[in-house]
PDB file of C-alpha atoms in Angstrom:
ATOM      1  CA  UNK A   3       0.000   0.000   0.000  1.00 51.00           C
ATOM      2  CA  UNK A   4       1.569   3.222  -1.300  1.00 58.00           C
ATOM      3  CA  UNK A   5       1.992   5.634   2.354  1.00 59.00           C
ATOM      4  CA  UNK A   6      -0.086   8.810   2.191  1.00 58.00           C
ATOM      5  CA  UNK A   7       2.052  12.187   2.066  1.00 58.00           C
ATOM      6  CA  UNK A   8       1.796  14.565   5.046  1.00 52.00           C
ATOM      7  CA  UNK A   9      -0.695  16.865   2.588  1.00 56.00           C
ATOM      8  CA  UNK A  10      -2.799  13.983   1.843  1.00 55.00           C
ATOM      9  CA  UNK A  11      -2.761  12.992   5.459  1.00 51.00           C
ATOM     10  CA  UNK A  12      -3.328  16.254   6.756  1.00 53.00           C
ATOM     11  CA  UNK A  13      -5.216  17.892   3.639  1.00 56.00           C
ATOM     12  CA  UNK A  14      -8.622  18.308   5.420  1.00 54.00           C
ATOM     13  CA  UNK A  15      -7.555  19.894   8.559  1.00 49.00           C
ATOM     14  CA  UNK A  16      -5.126  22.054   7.013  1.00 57.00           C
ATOM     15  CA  UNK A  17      -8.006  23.722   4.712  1.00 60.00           C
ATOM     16  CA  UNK A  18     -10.180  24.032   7.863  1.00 49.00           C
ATOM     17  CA  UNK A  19      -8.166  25.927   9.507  1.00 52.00           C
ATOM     18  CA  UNK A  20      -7.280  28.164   6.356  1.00 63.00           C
ATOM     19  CA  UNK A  21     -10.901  28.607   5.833  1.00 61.00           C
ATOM     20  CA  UNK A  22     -11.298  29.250   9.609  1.00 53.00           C
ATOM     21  CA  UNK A  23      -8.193  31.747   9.857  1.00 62.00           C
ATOM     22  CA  UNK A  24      -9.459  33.270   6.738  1.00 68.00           C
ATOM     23  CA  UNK A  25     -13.251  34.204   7.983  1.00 60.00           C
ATOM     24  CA  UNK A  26     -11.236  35.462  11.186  1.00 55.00           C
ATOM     25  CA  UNK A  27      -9.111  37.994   8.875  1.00 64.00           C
ATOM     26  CA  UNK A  28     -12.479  38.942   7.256  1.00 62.00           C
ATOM     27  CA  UNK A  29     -14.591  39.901  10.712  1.00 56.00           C
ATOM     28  CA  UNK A  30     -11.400  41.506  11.949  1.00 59.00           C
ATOM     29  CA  UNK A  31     -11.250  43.582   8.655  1.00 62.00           C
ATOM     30  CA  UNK A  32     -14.565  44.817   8.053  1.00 58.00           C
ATOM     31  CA  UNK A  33     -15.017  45.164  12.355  1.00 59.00           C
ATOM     32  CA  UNK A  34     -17.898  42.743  11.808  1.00 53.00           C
ATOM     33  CA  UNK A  35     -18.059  41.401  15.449  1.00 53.00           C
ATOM     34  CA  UNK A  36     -17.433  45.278  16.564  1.00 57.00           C
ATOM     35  CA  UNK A  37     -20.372  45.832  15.363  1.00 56.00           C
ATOM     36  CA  UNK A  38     -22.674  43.543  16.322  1.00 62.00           C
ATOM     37  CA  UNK A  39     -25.203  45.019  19.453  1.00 71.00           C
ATOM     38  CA  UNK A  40     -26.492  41.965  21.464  1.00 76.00           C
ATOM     39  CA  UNK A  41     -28.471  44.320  23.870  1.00 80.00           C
ATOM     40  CA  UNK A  42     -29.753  46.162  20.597  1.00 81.00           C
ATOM     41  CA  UNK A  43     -30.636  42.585  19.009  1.00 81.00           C
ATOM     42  CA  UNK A  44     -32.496  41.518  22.306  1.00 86.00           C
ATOM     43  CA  UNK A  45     -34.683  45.226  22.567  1.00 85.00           C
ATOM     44  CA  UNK A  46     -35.310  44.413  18.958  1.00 87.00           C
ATOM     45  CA  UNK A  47     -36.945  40.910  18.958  1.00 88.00           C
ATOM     46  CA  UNK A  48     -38.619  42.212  22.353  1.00 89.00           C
ATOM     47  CA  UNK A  49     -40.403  44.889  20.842  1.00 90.00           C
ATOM     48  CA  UNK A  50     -41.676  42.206  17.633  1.00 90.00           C
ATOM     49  CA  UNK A  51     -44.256  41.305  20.428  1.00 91.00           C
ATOM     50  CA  UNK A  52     -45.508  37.715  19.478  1.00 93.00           C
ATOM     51  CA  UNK A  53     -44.061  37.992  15.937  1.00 94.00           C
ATOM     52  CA  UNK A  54     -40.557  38.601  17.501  1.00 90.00           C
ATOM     53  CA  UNK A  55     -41.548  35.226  19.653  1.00 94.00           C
ATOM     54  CA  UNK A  56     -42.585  33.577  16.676  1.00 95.00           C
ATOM     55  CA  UNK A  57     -38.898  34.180  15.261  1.00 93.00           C
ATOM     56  CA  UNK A  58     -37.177  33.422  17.939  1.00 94.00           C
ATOM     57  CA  UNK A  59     -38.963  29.630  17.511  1.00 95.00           C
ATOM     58  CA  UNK A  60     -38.573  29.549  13.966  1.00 94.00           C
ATOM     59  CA  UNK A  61     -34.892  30.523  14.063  1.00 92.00           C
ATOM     60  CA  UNK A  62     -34.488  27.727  16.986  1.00 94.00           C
ATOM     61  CA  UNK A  63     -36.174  25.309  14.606  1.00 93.00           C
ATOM     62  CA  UNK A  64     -34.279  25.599  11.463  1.00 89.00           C
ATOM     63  CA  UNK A  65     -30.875  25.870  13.622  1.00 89.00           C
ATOM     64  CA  UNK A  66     -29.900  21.995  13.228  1.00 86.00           C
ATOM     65  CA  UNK A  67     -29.855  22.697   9.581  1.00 81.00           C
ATOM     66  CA  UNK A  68     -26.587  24.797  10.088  1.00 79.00           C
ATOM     67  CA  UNK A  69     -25.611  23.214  12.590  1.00 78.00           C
ATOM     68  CA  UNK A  70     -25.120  26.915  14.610  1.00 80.00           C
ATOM     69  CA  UNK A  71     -24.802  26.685  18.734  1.00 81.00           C
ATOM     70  CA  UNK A  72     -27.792  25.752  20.253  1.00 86.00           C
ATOM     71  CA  UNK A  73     -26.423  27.285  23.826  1.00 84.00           C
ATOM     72  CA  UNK A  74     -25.794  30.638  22.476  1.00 84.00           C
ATOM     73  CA  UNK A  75     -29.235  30.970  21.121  1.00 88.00           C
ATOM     74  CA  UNK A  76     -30.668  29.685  24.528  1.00 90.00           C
ATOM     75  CA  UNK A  77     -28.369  32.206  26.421  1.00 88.00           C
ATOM     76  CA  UNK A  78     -29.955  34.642  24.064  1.00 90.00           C
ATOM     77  CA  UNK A  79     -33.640  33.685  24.798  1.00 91.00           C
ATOM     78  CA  UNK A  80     -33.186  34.208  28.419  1.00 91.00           C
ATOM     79  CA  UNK A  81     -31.673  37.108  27.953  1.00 90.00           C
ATOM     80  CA  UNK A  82     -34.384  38.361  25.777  1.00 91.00           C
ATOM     81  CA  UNK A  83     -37.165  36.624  27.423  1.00 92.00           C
ATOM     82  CA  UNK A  84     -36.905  36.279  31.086  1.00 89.00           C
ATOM     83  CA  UNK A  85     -35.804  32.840  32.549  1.00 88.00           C
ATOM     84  CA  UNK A  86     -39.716  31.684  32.482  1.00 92.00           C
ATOM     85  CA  UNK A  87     -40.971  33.279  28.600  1.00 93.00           C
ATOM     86  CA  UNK A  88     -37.682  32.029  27.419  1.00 93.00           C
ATOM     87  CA  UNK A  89     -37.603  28.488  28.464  1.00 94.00           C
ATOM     88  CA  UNK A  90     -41.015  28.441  27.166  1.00 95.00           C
ATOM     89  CA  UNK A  91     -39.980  29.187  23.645  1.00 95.00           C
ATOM     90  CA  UNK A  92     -37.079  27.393  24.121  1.00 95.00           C
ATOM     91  CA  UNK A  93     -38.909  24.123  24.590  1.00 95.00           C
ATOM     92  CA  UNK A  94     -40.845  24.582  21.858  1.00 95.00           C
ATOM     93  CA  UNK A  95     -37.966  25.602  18.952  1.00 94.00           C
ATOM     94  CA  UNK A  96     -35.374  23.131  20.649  1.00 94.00           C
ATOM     95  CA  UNK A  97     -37.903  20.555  20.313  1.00 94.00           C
ATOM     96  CA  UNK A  98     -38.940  21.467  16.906  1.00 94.00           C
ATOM     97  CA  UNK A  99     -35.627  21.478  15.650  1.00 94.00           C
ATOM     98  CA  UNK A 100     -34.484  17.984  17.225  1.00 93.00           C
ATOM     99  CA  UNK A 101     -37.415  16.921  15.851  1.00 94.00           C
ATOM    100  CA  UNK A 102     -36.724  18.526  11.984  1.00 92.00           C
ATOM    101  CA  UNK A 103     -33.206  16.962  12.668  1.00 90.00           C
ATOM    102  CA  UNK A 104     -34.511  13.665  12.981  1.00 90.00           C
ATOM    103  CA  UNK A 105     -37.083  13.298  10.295  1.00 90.00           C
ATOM    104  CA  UNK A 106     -34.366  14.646   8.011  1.00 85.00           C
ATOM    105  CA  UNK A 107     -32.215  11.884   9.014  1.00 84.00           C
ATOM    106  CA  UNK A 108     -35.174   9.064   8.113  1.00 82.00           C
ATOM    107  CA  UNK A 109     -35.981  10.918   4.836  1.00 79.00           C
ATOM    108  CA  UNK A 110     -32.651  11.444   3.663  1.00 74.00           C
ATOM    109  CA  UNK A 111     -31.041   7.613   5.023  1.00 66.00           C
ATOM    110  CA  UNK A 112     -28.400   6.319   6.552  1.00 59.00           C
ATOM    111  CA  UNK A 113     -25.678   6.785   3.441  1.00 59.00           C
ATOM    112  CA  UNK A 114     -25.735  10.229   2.939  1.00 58.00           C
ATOM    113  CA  UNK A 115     -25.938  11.046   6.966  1.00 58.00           C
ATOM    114  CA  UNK A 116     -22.740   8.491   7.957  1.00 58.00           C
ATOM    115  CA  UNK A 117     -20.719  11.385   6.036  1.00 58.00           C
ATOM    116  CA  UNK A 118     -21.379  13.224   9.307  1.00 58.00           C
ATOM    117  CA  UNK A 119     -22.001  10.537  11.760  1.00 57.00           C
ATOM    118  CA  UNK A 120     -20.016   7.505  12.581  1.00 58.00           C
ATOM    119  CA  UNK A 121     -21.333   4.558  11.747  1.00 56.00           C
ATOM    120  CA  UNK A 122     -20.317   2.786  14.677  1.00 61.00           C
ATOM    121  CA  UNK A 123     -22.389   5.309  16.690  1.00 61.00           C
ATOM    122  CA  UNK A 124     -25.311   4.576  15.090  1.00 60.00           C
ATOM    123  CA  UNK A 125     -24.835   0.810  15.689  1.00 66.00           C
ATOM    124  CA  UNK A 126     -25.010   1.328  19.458  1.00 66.00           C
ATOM    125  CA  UNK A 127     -28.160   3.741  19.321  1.00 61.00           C
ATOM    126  CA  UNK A 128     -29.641   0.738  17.762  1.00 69.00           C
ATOM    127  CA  UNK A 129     -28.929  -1.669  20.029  1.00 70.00           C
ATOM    128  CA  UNK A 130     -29.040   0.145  23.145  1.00 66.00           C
ATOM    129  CA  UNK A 131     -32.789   2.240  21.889  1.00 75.00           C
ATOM    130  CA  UNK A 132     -34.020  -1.705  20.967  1.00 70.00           C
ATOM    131  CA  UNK A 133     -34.143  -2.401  24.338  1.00 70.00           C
ATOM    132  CA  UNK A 134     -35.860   0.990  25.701  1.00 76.00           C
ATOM    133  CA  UNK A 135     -36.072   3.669  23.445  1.00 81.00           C
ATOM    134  CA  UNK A 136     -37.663   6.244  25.621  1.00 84.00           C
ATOM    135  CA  UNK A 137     -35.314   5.501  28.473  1.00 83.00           C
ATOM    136  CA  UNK A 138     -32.031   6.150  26.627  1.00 82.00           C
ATOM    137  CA  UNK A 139     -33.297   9.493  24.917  1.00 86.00           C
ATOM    138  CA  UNK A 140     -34.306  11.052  28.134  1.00 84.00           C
ATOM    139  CA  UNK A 141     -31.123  10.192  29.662  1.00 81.00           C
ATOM    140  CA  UNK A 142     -29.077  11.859  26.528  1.00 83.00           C
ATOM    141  CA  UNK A 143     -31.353  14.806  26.812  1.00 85.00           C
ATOM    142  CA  UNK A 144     -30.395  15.000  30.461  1.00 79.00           C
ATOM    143  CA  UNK A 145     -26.704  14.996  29.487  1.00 77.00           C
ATOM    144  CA  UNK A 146     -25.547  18.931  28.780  1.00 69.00           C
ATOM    145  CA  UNK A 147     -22.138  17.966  27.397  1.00 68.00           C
ATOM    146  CA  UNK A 148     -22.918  15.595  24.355  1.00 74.00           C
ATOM    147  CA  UNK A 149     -23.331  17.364  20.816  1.00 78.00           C
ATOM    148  CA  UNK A 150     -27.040  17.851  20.705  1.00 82.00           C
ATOM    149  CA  UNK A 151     -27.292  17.538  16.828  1.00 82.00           C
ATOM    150  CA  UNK A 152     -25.168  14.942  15.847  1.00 82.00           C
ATOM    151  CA  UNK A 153     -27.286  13.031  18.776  1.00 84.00           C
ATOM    152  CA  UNK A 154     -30.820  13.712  16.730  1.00 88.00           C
ATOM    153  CA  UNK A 155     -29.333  13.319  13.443  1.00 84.00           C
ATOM    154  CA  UNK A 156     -28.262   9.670  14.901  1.00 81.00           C
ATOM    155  CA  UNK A 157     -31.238   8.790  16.587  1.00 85.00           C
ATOM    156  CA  UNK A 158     -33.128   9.807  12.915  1.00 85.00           C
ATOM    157  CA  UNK A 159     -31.680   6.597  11.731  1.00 79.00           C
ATOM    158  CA  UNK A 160     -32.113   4.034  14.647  1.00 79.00           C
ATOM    159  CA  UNK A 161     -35.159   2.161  15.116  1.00 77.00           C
ATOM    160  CA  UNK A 162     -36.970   4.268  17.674  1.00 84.00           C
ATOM    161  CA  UNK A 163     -40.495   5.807  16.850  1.00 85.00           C
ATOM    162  CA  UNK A 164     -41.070   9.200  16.637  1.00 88.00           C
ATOM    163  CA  UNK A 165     -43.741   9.159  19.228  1.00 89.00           C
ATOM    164  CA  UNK A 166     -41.488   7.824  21.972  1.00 87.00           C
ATOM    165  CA  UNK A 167     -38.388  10.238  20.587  1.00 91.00           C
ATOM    166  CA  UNK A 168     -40.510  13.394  20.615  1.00 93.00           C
ATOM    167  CA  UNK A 169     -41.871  12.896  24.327  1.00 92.00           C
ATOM    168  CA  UNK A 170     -38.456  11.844  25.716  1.00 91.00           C
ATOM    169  CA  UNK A 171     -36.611  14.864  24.115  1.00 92.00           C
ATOM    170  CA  UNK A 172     -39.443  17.436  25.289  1.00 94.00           C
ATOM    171  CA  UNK A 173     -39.416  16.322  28.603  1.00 91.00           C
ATOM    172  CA  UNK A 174     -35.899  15.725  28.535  1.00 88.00           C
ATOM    173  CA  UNK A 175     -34.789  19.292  27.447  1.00 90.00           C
ATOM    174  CA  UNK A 176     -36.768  21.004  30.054  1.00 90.00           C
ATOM    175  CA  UNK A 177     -33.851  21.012  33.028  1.00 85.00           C
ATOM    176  CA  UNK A 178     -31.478  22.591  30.711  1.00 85.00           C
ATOM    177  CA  UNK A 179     -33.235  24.995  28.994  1.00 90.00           C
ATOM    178  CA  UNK A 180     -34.467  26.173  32.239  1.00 89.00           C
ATOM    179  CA  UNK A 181     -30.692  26.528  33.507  1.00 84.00           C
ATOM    180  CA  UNK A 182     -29.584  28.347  30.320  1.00 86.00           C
ATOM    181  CA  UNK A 183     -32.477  31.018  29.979  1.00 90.00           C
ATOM    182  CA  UNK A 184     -32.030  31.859  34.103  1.00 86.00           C
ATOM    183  CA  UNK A 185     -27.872  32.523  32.997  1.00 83.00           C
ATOM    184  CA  UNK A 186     -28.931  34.512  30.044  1.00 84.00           C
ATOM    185  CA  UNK A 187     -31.679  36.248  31.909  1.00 85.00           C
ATOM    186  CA  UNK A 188     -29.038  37.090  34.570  1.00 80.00           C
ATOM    187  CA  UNK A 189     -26.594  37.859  32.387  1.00 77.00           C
ATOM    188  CA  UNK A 190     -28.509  41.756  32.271  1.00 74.00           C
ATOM    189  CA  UNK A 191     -28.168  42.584  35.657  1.00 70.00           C
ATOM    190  CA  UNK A 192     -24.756  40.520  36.441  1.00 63.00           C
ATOM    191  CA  UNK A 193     -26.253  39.790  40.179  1.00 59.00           C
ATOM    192  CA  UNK A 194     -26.246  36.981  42.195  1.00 56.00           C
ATOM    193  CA  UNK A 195     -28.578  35.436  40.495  1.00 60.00           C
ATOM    194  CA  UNK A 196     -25.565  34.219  37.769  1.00 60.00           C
ATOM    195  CA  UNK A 197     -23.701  32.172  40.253  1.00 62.00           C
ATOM    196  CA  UNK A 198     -27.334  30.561  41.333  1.00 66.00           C
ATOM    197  CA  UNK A 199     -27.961  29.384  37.751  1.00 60.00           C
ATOM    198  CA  UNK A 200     -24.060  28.588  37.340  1.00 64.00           C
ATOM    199  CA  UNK A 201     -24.499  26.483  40.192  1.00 66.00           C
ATOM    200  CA  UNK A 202     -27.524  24.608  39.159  1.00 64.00           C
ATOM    201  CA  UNK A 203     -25.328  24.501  36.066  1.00 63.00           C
ATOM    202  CA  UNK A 204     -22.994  22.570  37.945  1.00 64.00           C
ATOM    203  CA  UNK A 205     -25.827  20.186  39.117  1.00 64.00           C
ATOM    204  CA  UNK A 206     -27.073  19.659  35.892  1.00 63.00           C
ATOM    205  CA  UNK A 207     -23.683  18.394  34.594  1.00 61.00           C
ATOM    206  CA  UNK A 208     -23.164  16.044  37.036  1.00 63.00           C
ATOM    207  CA  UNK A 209     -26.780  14.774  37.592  1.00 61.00           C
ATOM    208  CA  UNK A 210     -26.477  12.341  34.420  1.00 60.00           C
ATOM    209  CA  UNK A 211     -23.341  10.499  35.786  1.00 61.00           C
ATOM    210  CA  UNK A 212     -24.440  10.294  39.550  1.00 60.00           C
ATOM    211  CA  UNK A 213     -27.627   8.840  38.300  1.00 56.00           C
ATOM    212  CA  UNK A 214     -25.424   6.418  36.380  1.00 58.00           C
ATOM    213  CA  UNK A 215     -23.579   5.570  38.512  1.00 59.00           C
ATOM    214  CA  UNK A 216     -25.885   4.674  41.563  1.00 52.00           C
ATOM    215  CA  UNK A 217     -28.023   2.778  39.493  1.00 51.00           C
ATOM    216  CA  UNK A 218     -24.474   0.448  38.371  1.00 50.00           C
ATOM    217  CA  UNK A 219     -24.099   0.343  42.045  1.00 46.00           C
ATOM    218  CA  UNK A 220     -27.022  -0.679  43.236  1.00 40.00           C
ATOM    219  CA  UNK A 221     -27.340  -4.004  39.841  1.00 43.00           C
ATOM    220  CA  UNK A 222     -23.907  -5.015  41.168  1.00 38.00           C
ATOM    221  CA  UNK A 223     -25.461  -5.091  44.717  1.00 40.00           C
ATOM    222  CA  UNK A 224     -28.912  -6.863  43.564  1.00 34.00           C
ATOM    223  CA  UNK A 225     -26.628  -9.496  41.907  1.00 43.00           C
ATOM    224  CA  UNK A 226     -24.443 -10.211  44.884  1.00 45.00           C
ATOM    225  CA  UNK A 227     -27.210 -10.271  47.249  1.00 46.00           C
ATOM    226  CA  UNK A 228     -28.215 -13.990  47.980  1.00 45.00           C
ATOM    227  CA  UNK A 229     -31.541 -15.586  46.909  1.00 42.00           C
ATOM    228  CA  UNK A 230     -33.553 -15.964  49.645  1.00 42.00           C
TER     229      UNK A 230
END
């Protein structure tokens, strides 16, 4: 087998991070990021009313498709919206757009989508969502540090029904949602209600893996306890 050069090797990263070093130069040029108001932004949308609601949702739904930061536009909600409002309409656009996500992935098949998505990944959604599919999409959803939309795009092409996918990810998204929106909504004032919300933050984080692990605990302890 003839060896790969260091450019054939490396091609993909190195244009990356051209293309990425080059859209830096740009913003930096033409003060792009200078110029963008978040405050001004925010008093905008507010002011829409219900239509400026309406956008906020529609924007949240259509997000998967370019794969922009789903926390940044949450931070951004609460910020614009109160914690309460926000989380709201955060529910409702997150849950929208996991749910676009994942009927794209069924319509569009498992070929086109493993360009993006491990294969291997998928293979274990399968087997694991076989088993209990509702389970093991609430637990993801509970999970704050997993890439949301490589997760929906997966789950698109496992063998779990949309019913059961759509109730566990509502539900499952509440917690968060309701974390993010109180640190955006603090984010105005800067008080002490930012190092509540970082806190529950904290919680949220660890909640998945505590849960975890208790529940590996107590099997192991079931299984050494003697028949009676």
């Amino acid at each position: 087998m003839k060896k790969r050069t260091f450019w054939q090797e490396w091609q993909k990263i190195i244009l990356f991070v051209g293309f990425a070093i080059s859209c830096l130069i740009v913003l930096y040029a033409f003060d792009v990021i200078g110029k963008i108001d978040i405050e001004a932004a925010s008093d905008y949308v507010r002011e829409l009313g219900i239509w400026g609601m309406l956008l906020y949702v529609i924007v949240y739904t259509i997000r998967p498709l370019f794969f922009f930061p789903a926390t940044l536009l949450t931070l951004f909600g609460g910020y614009t919206f109160g914690p309460f409002l926000g989380t709201a309409l955060d529910i409702v656009g997150a849950g929208s757009g996991a749910v676009l996500a994942f009927l794209v992935a069924r319509y569009l098949g498992r070929e086109k989508i493993e360009k993006f998505v491990k294969g291997k990944k998928i293979e274990r959604f399968d087997q694991s969502i076989q088993n209990n599919g509702f389970i093991v999409v609430l637990y993801l959803r509970l999970i704050p540090l997993i890439p949301f939309d490589s997760i929906n795009y997966s789950l698109g092409l496992s063998s779990i029904k949309l019913k059961s996918y759509m109730a566990a990810t509502y539900l499952g998204i509440i917690p968060g949602a309701f974390v993010l929106n109180y640190i955006g909504s603090s984010l105005r004032t800067m008080d002490s209600k930012l190092w509540i919300a970082v806190a529950l933050y904290g919680v949220m984080v660890l909640l998945p893996f505590l849960v975890k692990k208790f529940k590996g605990t107590t099997q192991i302890h079931l299984e050494k306890e003697p028949v009676k």
